[in-house]
Coordinates of C-alpha atoms in Angstrom, one line a residue:
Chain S
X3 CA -7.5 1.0 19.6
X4 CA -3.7 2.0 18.9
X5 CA -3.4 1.2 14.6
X6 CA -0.1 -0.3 13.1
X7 CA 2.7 1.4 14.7
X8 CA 6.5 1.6 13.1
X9 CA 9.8 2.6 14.4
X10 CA 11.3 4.0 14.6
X11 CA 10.1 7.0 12.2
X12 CA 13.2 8.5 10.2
X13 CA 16.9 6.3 10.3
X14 CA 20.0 7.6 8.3
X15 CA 22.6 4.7 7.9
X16 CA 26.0 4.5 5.7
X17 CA 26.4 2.8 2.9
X18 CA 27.2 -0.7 3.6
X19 CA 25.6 -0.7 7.2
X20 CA 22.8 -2.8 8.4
X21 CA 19.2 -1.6 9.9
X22 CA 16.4 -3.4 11.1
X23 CA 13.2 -1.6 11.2
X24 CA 10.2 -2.6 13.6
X25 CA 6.3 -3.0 13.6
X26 CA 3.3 -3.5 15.8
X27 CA 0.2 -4.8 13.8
X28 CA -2.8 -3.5 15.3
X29 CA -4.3 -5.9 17.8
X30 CA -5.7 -8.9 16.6
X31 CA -4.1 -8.8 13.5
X32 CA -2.4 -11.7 13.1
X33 CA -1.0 -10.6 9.0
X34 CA 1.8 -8.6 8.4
X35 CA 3.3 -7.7 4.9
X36 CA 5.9 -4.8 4.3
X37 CA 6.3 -2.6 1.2
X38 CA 9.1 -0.2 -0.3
X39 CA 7.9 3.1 -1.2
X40 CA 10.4 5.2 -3.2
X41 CA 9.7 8.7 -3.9
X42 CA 6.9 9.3 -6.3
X43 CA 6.3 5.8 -6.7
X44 CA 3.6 3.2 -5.3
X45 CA 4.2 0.9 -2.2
X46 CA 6.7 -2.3 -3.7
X47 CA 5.5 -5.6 -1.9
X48 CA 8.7 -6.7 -0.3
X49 CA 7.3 -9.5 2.2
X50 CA 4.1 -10.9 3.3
X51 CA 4.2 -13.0 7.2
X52 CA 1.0 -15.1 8.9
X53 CA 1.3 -16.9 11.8
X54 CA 5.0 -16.1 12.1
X55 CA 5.5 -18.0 8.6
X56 CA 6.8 -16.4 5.5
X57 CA 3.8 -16.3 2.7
X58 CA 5.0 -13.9 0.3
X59 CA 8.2 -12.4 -0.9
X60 CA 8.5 -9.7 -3.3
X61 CA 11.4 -8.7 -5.9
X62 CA 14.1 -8.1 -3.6
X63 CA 17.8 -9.3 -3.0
X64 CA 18.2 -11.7 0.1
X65 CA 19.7 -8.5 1.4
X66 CA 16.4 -8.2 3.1
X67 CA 14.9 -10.2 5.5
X68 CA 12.1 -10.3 8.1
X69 CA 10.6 -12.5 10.7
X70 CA 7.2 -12.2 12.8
X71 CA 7.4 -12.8 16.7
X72 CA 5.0 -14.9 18.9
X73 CA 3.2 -11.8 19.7
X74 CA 2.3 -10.9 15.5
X75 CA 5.4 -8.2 15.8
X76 CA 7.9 -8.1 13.4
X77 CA 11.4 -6.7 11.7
X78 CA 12.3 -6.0 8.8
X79 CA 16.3 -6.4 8.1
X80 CA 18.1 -5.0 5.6
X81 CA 21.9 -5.6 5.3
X82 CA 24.6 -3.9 3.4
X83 CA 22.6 -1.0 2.5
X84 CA 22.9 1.0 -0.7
X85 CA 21.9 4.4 -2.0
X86 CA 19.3 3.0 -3.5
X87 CA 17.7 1.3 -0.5
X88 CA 16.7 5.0 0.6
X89 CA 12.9 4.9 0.9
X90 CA 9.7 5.0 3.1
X91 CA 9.3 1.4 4.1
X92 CA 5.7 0.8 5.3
X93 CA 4.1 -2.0 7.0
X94 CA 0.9 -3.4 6.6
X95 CA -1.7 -5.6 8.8
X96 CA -4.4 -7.2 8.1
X97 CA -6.8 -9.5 10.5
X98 CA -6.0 -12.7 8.2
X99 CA -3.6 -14.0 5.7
X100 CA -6.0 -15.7 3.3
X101 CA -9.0 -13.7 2.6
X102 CA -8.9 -10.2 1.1
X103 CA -9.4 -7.8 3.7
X104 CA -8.3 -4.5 4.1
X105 CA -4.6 -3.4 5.0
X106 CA -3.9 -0.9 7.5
X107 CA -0.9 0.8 6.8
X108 CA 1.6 2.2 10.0
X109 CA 3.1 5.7 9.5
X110 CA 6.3 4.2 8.1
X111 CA 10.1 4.5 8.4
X112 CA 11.9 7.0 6.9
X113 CA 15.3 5.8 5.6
X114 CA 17.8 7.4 4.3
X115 CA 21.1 5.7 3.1
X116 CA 23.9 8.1 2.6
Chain G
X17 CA 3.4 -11.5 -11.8
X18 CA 0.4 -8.8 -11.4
X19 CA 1.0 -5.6 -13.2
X20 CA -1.3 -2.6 -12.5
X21 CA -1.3 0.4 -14.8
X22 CA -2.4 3.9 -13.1
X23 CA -3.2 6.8 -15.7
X24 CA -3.3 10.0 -15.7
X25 CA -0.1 10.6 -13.3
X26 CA -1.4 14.5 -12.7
X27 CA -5.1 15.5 -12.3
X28 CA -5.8 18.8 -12.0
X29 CA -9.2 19.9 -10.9
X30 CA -11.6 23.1 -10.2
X31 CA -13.3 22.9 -6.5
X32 CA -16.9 20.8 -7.5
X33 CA -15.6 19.5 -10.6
X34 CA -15.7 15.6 -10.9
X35 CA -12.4 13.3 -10.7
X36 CA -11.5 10.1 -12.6
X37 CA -8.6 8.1 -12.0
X38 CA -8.2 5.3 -14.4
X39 CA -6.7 1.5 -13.6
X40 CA -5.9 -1.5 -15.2
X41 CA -4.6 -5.2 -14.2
X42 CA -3.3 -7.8 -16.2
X43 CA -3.6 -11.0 -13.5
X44 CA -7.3 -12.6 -14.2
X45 CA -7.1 -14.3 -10.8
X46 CA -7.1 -10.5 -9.0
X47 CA -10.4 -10.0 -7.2
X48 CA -9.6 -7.6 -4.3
X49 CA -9.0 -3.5 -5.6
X50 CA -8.9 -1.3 -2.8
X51 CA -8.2 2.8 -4.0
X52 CA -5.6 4.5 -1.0
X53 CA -5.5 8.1 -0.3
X54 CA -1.9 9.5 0.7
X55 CA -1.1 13.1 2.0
X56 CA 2.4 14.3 2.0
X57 CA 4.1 12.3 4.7
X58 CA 1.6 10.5 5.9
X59 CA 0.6 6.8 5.7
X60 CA -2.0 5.5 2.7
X61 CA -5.4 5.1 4.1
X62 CA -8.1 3.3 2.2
X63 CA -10.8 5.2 0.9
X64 CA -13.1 2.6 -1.0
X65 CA -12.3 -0.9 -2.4
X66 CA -14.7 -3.3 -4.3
X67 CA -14.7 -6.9 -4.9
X68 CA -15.0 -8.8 -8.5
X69 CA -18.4 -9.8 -7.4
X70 CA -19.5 -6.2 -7.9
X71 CA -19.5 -4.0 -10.6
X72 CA -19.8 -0.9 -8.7
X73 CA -19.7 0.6 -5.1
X74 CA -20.0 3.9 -3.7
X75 CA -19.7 5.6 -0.6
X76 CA -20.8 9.4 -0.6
X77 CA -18.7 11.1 -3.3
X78 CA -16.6 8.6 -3.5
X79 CA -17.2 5.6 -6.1
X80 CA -15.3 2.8 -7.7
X81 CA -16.0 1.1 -11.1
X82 CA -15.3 -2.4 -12.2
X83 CA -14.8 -4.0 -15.5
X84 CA -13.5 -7.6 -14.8
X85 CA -13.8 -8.3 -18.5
X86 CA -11.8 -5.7 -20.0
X87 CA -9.7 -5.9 -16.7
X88 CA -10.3 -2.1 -15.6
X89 CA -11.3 -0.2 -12.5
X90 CA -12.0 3.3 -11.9
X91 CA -11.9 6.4 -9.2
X92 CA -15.0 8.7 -9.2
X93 CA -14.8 12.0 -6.6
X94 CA -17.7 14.0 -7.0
X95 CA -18.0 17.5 -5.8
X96 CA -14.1 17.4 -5.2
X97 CA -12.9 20.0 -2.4
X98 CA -9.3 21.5 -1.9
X99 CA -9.0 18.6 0.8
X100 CA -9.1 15.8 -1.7
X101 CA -5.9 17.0 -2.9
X102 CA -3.4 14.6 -2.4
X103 CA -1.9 11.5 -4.0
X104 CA -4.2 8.4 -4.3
X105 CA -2.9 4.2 -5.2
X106 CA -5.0 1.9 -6.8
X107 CA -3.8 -1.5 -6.3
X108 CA -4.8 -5.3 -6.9
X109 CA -5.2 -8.5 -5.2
X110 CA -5.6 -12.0 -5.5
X111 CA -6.6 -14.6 -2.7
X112 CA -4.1 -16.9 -1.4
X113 CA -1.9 -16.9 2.1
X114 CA 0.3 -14.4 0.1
X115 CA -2.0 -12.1 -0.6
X116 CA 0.3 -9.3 -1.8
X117 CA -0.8 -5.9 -2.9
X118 CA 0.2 -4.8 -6.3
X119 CA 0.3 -0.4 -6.6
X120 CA 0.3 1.3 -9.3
X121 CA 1.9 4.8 -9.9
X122 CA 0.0 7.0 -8.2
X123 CA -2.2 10.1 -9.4
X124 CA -1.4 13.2 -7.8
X125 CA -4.6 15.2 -7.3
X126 CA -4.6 18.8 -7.3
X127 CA -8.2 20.5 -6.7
X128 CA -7.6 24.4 -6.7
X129 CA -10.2 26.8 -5.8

């Protein structure tokens, strides 16, 4: 069974460009949530999705958005980047929305804002 | 919102020596505290989680602790070996359609020989 898969795996954009970053819950999964991990930190909750609907935002300007597809897919975008968007953004599943089950993290994307 | 607090931020460990990393929550209404493991560059994997209807659970020389009353939950590696070096997350949950994890700061774990 492939796990949660991310791309792509490193992205350096300009200040003031937009990126939209891309996940592939594992199979079955039909919960995905994205974090923010900046250096030396823990993962930041940015968004949670189920059943293609928003459940969960975090603390996080409406710069950043995020949909889920038909298929449990989904993209993460973030416009008018700043310096300090520059982090490992990591993306989660889980097999449902409600219950407490485990998260399965992907392998991230790197970004780097420059 | 949930606020979890992760101490120490360094651990620093002889090979066999026993590891405690130390968390608490403030949210009541948490009841899901998974520990995650990260290597440098690599995605968090869960090592060991425990729900508030147990105190305690433990899986080889791994074990986590649970104090629902004074709202902390603990780490135990026994027997540590140079491969449990690495950063690990506790975080916390709570039920519901959004149910968000909340990291703390990470403990870096350094087991030398």
């Amino acid at each position: 069974d492939a796990g949660v898969t991310q791309s792509p795996t490193h992205l350096i954009k300009t200040r003031g460009q937009q990126v939209t970053l891309r996940c592939s819950p594992i199979s079955g999964h039909k919960s995905v949530s994205w974090y923010q991990q900046v250096l030396g930190q823990g993962p930041q909750f940015i968004f949670q999705y189920y059943e293609k609907e928003e459940r969960g935002r975090g603390n996080f300007p409406d710069r950043f958005s995020a949909r889920q597809f038909p298929n449990y897919s989904s993209e993460l975008n973030v416009n008018a980047l700043l310096l300090g968007d520059s982090a490992l953004y990591l993306c989660a599943s889980r097999p449902r929305g409600v219950l407490n089950t485990e998260a399965f993290f992907g392998q991230g994307t790197r970004l780097t804002v420059v | 919102g949930e606020n979890v607090e992760q101490h120490p931020s360094t651990l620093s460990v002889q090979e066999g020596d026993s590891a405690v990393i130390k968390c608490t929550y403030s949210d009541s209404a948490s009841n899901y505290f998974p520990w995650y493991k990260q290597e440098l560059g690599k995605r968090p994997q869960l090592i060991i989680d425990i729900r508030s209807n147990v105190g305690e659970k433990k899986d080889q020389r791994i074990a986590v602790t649970l104090n629902k009353t004074a709202k902390h939950f603990s780490l135990h590696i026994t027997e540590t070996q140079p491969e449990d070096s690495a950063v690990y997350f506790c975080a916390a949950s709570t039920a519901g359609t959004a149910s968000k994890l909340t990291f703390g700061t990470g403990t870096r774990l350094q087991v030398t020989l």
